[in-house]
Amino acid sequence: IADRDILFLRHDVARLHESELGDLIAALLPEQRIALISLLGDDFDMTALTEVDEAIRLEIFEQIPNDKIAEAIGDLDSDDAVYILEDLDEEDREEILAQLPFTERVRLRRALDYPESSAGRRMQTEFVAVPPFWTVGQTIDYMRNGEDLPERFSLIFVIDPTFKLLGAVDLDKILRTKRQVRIEEIMRDTSYPIPAEMDQEEAAQLFEQYDLLSAAVVDENNRLVGVLTIDDMVDVIHEEADEDIKRLAGVGDEELSDSVVSIARSRLPWLFVNLLTAALGASIIGLFDHSIEKMVALAVLMPIVSAIGGNAGTQTMTVSVRALATRELDIYNASRIIRREAGVGLANGLVLATVMGLVAGLWFGDYQLGCVFAVANIINFLVAALGGILIPLLLDRSGADPAVSSAVFVTALTDVCGFFSFLGIATWWFVLH
Amino acid sequence: IADRDILFLRHDVARLHESELGDLIAALLPEQRIALISLLGDDFDMTALTEVDEAIRLEIFEQIPNDKIAEAIGDLDSDDAVYILEDLDEEDREEILAQLPFTERVRLRRALDYPESSAGRRMQTEFVAVPPFWTVGQTIDYMRNGEDLPERFSLIFVIDPTFKLLGAVDLDKILRTKRQVRIEEIMRDTSYPIPAEMDQEEAAQLFEQYDLLSAAVVDENNRLVGVLTIDDMVDVIHEEADEDIKRLAGVGDEELSDSVVSIARSRLPWLFVNLLTAALGASIIGLFDHSIEKMVALAVLMPIVSAIGGNAGTQTMTVSVRALATRELDIYNASRIIRREAGVGLANGLVLATVMGLVAGLWFGDYQLGCVFAVANIINFLVAALGGILIPLLLDRSGADPAVSSAVFVTALTDVCGFFSFLGIATWWFVLH
């Protein structure tokens, strides 16, 4: 690729879909990326850059003069343009905006004025809207002549002269209706107009719940300002699920292209917090150092209690966190789910503790130790089950994101309880005996 | 609701969106569900049942005679009908299918013949297709008169007399083109026809990568058999992300409405596997029981080594598993990512181990113990980082799903290495001294 065979490149690369081109760019070395883009020249589809990581995109933009960027951005759909502009620094952004035609500049600036991750940022500002008194025929003729229509659309909005949203008509409805029928007769309610300030995650949930393909975005006066389409929401849904997975493991919004230092720094706080909880567990062990000195078997078995309790707690917690995120779990069924989790914890606790107690008893040739071990495990299973559901619920109720901090609290709880119940019961039992 | 106020119910409930009705059904008690459905009678929208858990759906169907179900299924879109039918047992399914009109029965049976979770199961068998020699005018007239058109569509397929797929036309293209133009002049390639046997997850990835709104589903002879739409794929994307999260924690495909016994049973194998890895860790500790007897501080500190190592490994593993699932991580960048993770592990290991060594040294008033503790932690951080990326990569290469089993192996590795390096170094160091 790097041998500058322009004809080959033009022919092959220009035919790629934007997302394939994005993958290609991400796979290249930094110098090759710039070389590729400058070789392709006007054939380069800027949309591909919306498909690569932020770090790569910013690196590429540093190498390209702002007026070239402005030119390329002028050709993009407004939602892609906003996506690229929002990551640039203030100065570059202003310089690029200044070089765009007036209407385009106003549109983009309005979208950029909405808060980050809001529906207003993700919306497309190009849409098709007609007055209610037009006929189907007029509408079709308008679209046949229309110059500044968006590239793709599946919905026509109906608005009054002040841009207030009155309704919408699906394209298939238009096609099925006779030319002389008036739009207002066939328009339907736009049941779920999305306020531009709404968080994109909430908007995505509306799309998912109501199987929407596109939705009107309105400002505070119910005036139509843009349209959100499902393909943008698919990305949001994916991102949000991804975030949940990573937060549960204490990994931030890192990307594969981030540097060692930035990743190490972003993961460190979580490890530090976990170190504190581990130290808490260790201090519990410290309380019982005399018991351990007398009976080393306790030291051998105690990590098993906390590890299995931690696993059981994580299972319950994962289910709870996801059910909260998808709103399947709410106050109406919380008490039923709590009872159910307690039941599951008790059932699995009894099964596993019996096995564990038998094995431990045989291992150390001490059936009393086996019993103590089994009882401690049953207690820890119950604690794990209740903690696994109650901690996410309480965090959610108090307004915190349960995905972020549940794991720390659940692990701390199962560690402390596991060590305390096992070492505590053992100390009490064997000292008395 | 249960006081049978039919007028109120009809008015309020019938106006709900199908997914809201689904939520309502899920929130009710079993008896209330049946009462609600029988009270609503023909006003009840069967689609709502596609929105509730499988367990609830089956429970409801047991109470409703098969001929009523058949009647209701006849009104559904084919993809919703398949979704409901696939969970029923063989016998009920045949009885219901037998009561459907011939063409509908053939269609549904063909969809049900495709493997579970395939594109053929999720597709809609209703679609609009026209021959290439028709004009735009003919097509519009056909749609205006068309009786058996699907409820919603955004794409018209172009086929030859044997149903072979030739191309597709978007509705907005039709609306923008003059009546006398022939369809073949404006049709575009259906760039990504989806084989009916393709797994739904792969199909969803195609939708996501190429921002598709709908795609043709073709059989092995490239004949058009149905259409997949993005709203179905959104559900698939969500389900798959959900599965990944839950698999990482060893939770199966359980649903909130499942019973205690079935959940307990599905979570047990994972806990059992983890018990084995915990026992492996414990047996390592058993090797060093004399060292612990002489120096109880080792027992206090050793769970910290394995806990922090486990956390660091889980961070790396979560990122790797997700990157593999979204195909961001592949053979082209694997070696770069491995080096990066090793770097992150070493960096965080050095920072945390220094802190931990100092604190441990002060706690037990033994700076040599602090040094040993720090060194063991640095080693375990490196092992955790390499294990966190190599284990998912190897599992993926060998054809296993890295989300399912990575966590077990990573935890086993960090436990064993953590205990072994800490207790081993301590034994060697303090015996020599």
Tab-separated table of C-alpha atoms in Angstrom, chain B residues 44-279:
chain	number	residue	atom	x	y	z
B	44	PHE	CA	-55.669	-7.793	23.115
B	45	ASP	CA	-52.629	-7.216	20.950
B	46	MET	CA	-50.734	-10.504	20.756
B	47	THR	CA	-47.548	-8.645	19.844
B	48	ALA	CA	-47.270	-7.656	23.495
B	49	LEU	CA	-46.433	-11.273	24.278
B	50	THR	CA	-43.251	-11.024	22.216
B	51	GLU	CA	-42.110	-8.440	24.763
B	52	VAL	CA	-42.373	-10.620	27.870
B	53	ASP	CA	-40.102	-13.390	29.135
B	54	GLU	CA	-40.385	-16.855	27.668
B	55	ALA	CA	-41.504	-18.325	30.994
B	56	ILE	CA	-44.443	-15.930	31.285
B	57	ARG	CA	-45.411	-16.434	27.660
B	58	LEU	CA	-45.527	-20.206	27.942
B	59	GLU	CA	-47.523	-19.975	31.146
B	60	ILE	CA	-50.111	-17.809	29.430
B	61	PHE	CA	-50.346	-20.071	26.410
B	62	GLU	CA	-51.076	-23.059	28.600
B	63	GLN	CA	-54.275	-21.311	29.654
B	64	ILE	CA	-55.445	-20.322	26.201
B	65	PRO	CA	-56.932	-22.871	23.763
B	66	ASN	CA	-54.797	-23.493	20.682
B	67	ASP	CA	-57.436	-22.298	18.215
B	68	LYS	CA	-57.497	-18.889	19.908
B	69	ILE	CA	-53.714	-18.729	19.661
B	70	ALA	CA	-53.837	-19.695	15.991
B	71	GLU	CA	-56.338	-16.937	15.313
B	72	ALA	CA	-54.141	-14.379	17.051
B	73	ILE	CA	-50.979	-15.574	15.341
B	74	GLY	CA	-52.624	-15.199	11.964
B	75	ASP	CA	-52.781	-11.447	12.597
B	76	LEU	CA	-49.122	-11.085	13.541
B	77	ASP	CA	-46.171	-10.225	11.324
B	78	SER	CA	-44.383	-13.406	10.387
B	79	ASP	CA	-41.293	-12.630	12.464
B	80	ASP	CA	-43.375	-12.115	15.613
B	81	ALA	CA	-45.323	-15.294	14.837
B	82	VAL	CA	-42.124	-17.322	14.483
B	83	TYR	CA	-40.762	-15.801	17.686
B	84	ILE	CA	-43.812	-17.059	19.578
B	85	LEU	CA	-44.075	-20.435	17.825
B	86	GLU	CA	-40.432	-21.439	18.236
B	87	ASP	CA	-40.730	-21.702	22.022
B	88	LEU	CA	-43.877	-23.854	22.009
B	89	ASP	CA	-43.577	-27.607	22.152
B	90	GLU	CA	-43.806	-29.639	18.933
B	91	GLU	CA	-47.387	-30.765	19.486
B	92	ASP	CA	-48.960	-27.387	20.216
B	93	ARG	CA	-47.010	-25.849	17.364
B	94	GLU	CA	-48.339	-28.362	14.821
B	95	GLU	CA	-51.885	-27.935	16.067
B	96	ILE	CA	-51.649	-24.166	15.719
B	97	LEU	CA	-49.980	-24.298	12.309
B	98	ALA	CA	-52.682	-26.672	11.045
B	99	GLN	CA	-55.316	-24.044	11.733
B	100	LEU	CA	-53.626	-21.287	9.746
B	101	PRO	CA	-54.384	-20.516	6.086
B	102	PHE	CA	-52.197	-22.423	3.612
B	103	THR	CA	-49.830	-19.680	2.409
B	104	GLU	CA	-49.253	-18.427	5.924
B	105	ARG	CA	-48.594	-21.937	7.180
B	106	VAL	CA	-46.032	-22.611	4.431
B	107	ARG	CA	-44.258	-19.342	5.155
B	108	LEU	CA	-44.024	-19.919	8.880
B	109	ARG	CA	-42.940	-23.500	8.455
B	110	ARG	CA	-40.165	-22.467	6.111
B	111	ALA	CA	-38.919	-19.914	8.623
B	112	LEU	CA	-39.109	-22.472	11.434
B	113	ASP	CA	-37.044	-24.900	9.339
B	114	TYR	CA	-34.014	-22.641	9.627
B	115	PRO	CA	-31.761	-23.278	12.623
B	116	GLU	CA	-32.432	-21.497	15.892
B	117	SER	CA	-30.925	-17.994	16.150
B	118	SER	CA	-30.403	-17.860	12.378
B	119	ALA	CA	-31.328	-14.967	10.138
B	120	GLY	CA	-34.080	-17.180	8.650
B	121	ARG	CA	-35.802	-17.337	12.018
B	122	ARG	CA	-35.760	-13.603	12.582
B	123	MET	CA	-36.713	-12.492	9.074
B	124	GLN	CA	-40.093	-11.220	7.991
B	125	THR	CA	-41.472	-13.261	5.122
B	126	GLU	CA	-43.676	-10.419	3.919
B	127	PHE	CA	-41.872	-8.100	1.525
B	128	VAL	CA	-42.495	-5.995	-1.549
B	129	ALA	CA	-40.790	-7.160	-4.726
B	130	VAL	CA	-41.229	-5.988	-8.313
B	131	PRO	CA	-39.736	-7.037	-11.657
B	132	PRO	CA	-36.950	-4.834	-13.084
B	133	PHE	CA	-38.857	-3.838	-16.240
B	134	TRP	CA	-41.658	-2.089	-14.335
B	135	THR	CA	-41.662	1.688	-14.318
B	136	VAL	CA	-41.751	3.835	-11.201
B	137	GLY	CA	-45.365	4.669	-12.098
B	138	GLN	CA	-46.397	1.011	-12.273
B	139	THR	CA	-44.709	0.378	-8.943
B	140	ILE	CA	-46.504	3.250	-7.240
B	141	ASP	CA	-49.841	2.114	-8.679
B	142	TYR	CA	-49.164	-1.433	-7.520
B	143	MET	CA	-48.558	-0.177	-4.018
B	144	ARG	CA	-51.661	2.002	-4.055
B	145	ASN	CA	-53.838	-1.004	-4.922
B	146	GLY	CA	-51.796	-3.597	-3.103
B	147	GLU	CA	-53.780	-5.579	-0.588
B	148	ASP	CA	-51.260	-7.994	0.843
B	149	LEU	CA	-48.432	-5.555	1.490
B	150	PRO	CA	-46.555	-5.722	4.779
B	151	GLU	CA	-47.543	-3.167	7.387
B	152	ARG	CA	-44.332	-1.191	7.223
B	153	PHE	CA	-41.556	-1.249	4.678
B	154	SER	CA	-38.768	1.026	3.554
B	155	LEU	CA	-37.248	-0.945	0.697
B	156	ILE	CA	-38.569	-2.525	-2.490
B	157	PHE	CA	-36.718	-5.537	-3.839
B	158	VAL	CA	-36.207	-6.231	-7.509
B	159	ILE	CA	-36.433	-9.888	-8.515
B	160	ASP	CA	-36.541	-12.014	-11.663
B	161	PRO	CA	-39.361	-14.533	-12.307
B	162	THR	CA	-37.600	-17.225	-10.278
B	163	PHE	CA	-37.352	-14.921	-7.218
B	164	LYS	CA	-33.618	-14.414	-7.739
B	165	LEU	CA	-32.565	-11.162	-6.150
B	166	LEU	CA	-31.459	-8.523	-8.668
B	167	GLY	CA	-31.322	-5.385	-6.553
B	168	ALA	CA	-33.294	-3.028	-4.369
B	169	VAL	CA	-34.777	0.442	-4.474
B	170	ASP	CA	-35.239	2.693	-1.464
B	171	LEU	CA	-38.639	4.290	-1.109
B	172	ASP	CA	-37.217	7.795	-1.152
B	173	LYS	CA	-35.571	7.017	-4.493
B	174	ILE	CA	-38.941	5.997	-5.911
B	175	LEU	CA	-40.508	9.206	-4.660
B	176	ARG	CA	-37.782	11.327	-6.183
B	177	THR	CA	-37.920	9.728	-9.619
B	178	LYS	CA	-40.280	10.457	-12.497
B	179	ARG	CA	-43.054	7.942	-13.196
B	180	GLN	CA	-41.811	6.793	-16.611
B	181	VAL	CA	-38.325	5.730	-15.428
B	182	ARG	CA	-37.824	1.969	-15.280
B	183	ILE	CA	-36.997	0.344	-11.966
B	184	GLU	CA	-33.829	-1.311	-13.298
B	185	GLU	CA	-32.378	2.126	-14.035
B	186	ILE	CA	-32.646	3.313	-10.444
B	187	MET	CA	-32.145	0.085	-8.522
B	188	ARG	CA	-28.982	-0.355	-6.556
B	189	ASP	CA	-27.006	-3.429	-5.682
B	190	THR	CA	-28.253	-5.151	-2.593
B	191	SER	CA	-24.714	-5.094	-1.361
B	192	TYR	CA	-25.181	-7.327	1.634
B	193	PRO	CA	-27.762	-10.047	1.085
B	194	ILE	CA	-27.861	-12.256	4.153
B	195	PRO	CA	-27.969	-16.050	3.785
B	196	ALA	CA	-30.902	-17.454	5.748
B	197	GLU	CA	-28.589	-19.840	7.592
B	198	MET	CA	-26.340	-17.053	8.897
B	199	ASP	CA	-26.295	-16.682	12.656
B	200	GLN	CA	-28.319	-13.709	13.851
B	201	GLU	CA	-25.313	-12.325	15.678
B	202	GLU	CA	-23.273	-12.193	12.464
B	203	ALA	CA	-26.216	-10.618	10.666
B	204	ALA	CA	-26.457	-7.976	13.378
B	205	GLN	CA	-22.769	-7.204	12.952
B	206	LEU	CA	-23.314	-6.640	9.228
B	207	PHE	CA	-26.174	-4.263	10.040
B	208	GLU	CA	-23.983	-2.407	12.471
B	209	GLN	CA	-20.900	-2.231	10.288
B	210	TYR	CA	-22.728	-1.042	7.190
B	211	ASP	CA	-25.473	0.989	8.890
B	212	LEU	CA	-28.168	-1.049	7.147
B	213	LEU	CA	-31.838	-0.388	7.807
B	214	SER	CA	-33.069	-3.563	6.181
B	215	ALA	CA	-31.473	-6.357	4.218
B	216	ALA	CA	-32.632	-9.117	1.917
B	217	VAL	CA	-32.491	-12.662	3.230
B	218	VAL	CA	-31.723	-15.209	0.508
B	219	ASP	CA	-31.653	-19.003	0.383
B	220	GLU	CA	-28.734	-21.064	-0.936
B	221	ASN	CA	-29.819	-20.367	-4.550
B	222	ASN	CA	-29.797	-16.603	-3.983
B	223	ARG	CA	-33.577	-16.519	-4.074
B	224	LEU	CA	-35.260	-13.884	-1.948
B	225	VAL	CA	-37.052	-15.500	1.011
B	226	GLY	CA	-37.521	-12.635	3.416
B	227	VAL	CA	-36.321	-9.370	4.825
B	228	LEU	CA	-34.487	-8.535	8.034
B	229	THR	CA	-35.133	-5.134	9.563
B	230	ILE	CA	-32.978	-3.124	11.891
B	231	ASP	CA	-35.492	-3.112	14.745
B	232	ASP	CA	-35.131	-6.886	15.058
B	233	MET	CA	-31.367	-6.530	14.915
B	234	VAL	CA	-31.410	-3.984	17.739
B	235	ASP	CA	-32.885	-6.666	19.982
B	236	VAL	CA	-30.208	-9.100	18.835
B	237	ILE	CA	-27.406	-6.620	19.509
B	238	HIS	CA	-28.780	-6.001	22.961
B	239	GLU	CA	-29.156	-9.696	23.717
B	240	GLU	CA	-25.632	-10.504	22.571
B	241	ALA	CA	-24.038	-7.744	24.656
B	242	ASP	CA	-26.108	-8.923	27.587
B	243	GLU	CA	-24.940	-12.490	27.071
B	244	ASP	CA	-21.307	-11.376	27.080
B	245	ILE	CA	-21.707	-9.553	30.389
B	246	LYS	CA	-23.451	-12.475	31.984
B	247	ARG	CA	-21.094	-15.108	30.643
B	248	LEU	CA	-18.136	-13.243	32.099
B	249	ALA	CA	-19.779	-13.637	35.498
B	250	GLY	CA	-20.846	-17.231	34.865
B	251	VAL	CA	-24.554	-16.519	34.633
B	252	GLY	CA	-26.459	-18.259	31.855
B	253	ASP	CA	-29.451	-17.130	29.831
B	254	GLU	CA	-31.617	-16.742	32.868
B	255	GLU	CA	-34.569	-14.394	32.928
B	256	LEU	CA	-36.021	-12.427	35.825
B	257	SER	CA	-39.116	-14.611	35.825
B	258	ASP	CA	-37.254	-17.937	36.099
B	259	SER	CA	-37.755	-20.070	39.202
B	260	VAL	CA	-35.308	-20.393	42.089
B	261	VAL	CA	-34.527	-24.021	41.231
B	262	SER	CA	-33.764	-23.394	37.554
B	263	ILE	CA	-31.578	-20.392	38.356
B	264	ALA	CA	-29.736	-22.151	41.162
B	265	ARG	CA	-29.092	-25.096	38.874
B	266	SER	CA	-27.836	-22.941	36.008
B	267	ARG	CA	-25.406	-21.037	38.231
B	268	LEU	CA	-24.082	-24.082	40.056
B	269	PRO	CA	-21.649	-25.410	37.393
B	270	TRP	CA	-19.778	-22.121	37.296
B	271	LEU	CA	-19.463	-22.021	41.078
B	272	PHE	CA	-18.257	-25.589	41.023
B	273	VAL	CA	-15.570	-24.827	38.467
B	274	ASN	CA	-14.505	-21.864	40.566
B	275	LEU	CA	-14.399	-24.073	43.612
B	276	LEU	CA	-11.893	-26.277	41.818
B	277	THR	CA	-9.680	-23.307	40.947
B	278	ALA	CA	-9.946	-22.031	44.529
B	279	ALA	CA	-8.960	-25.475	45.770
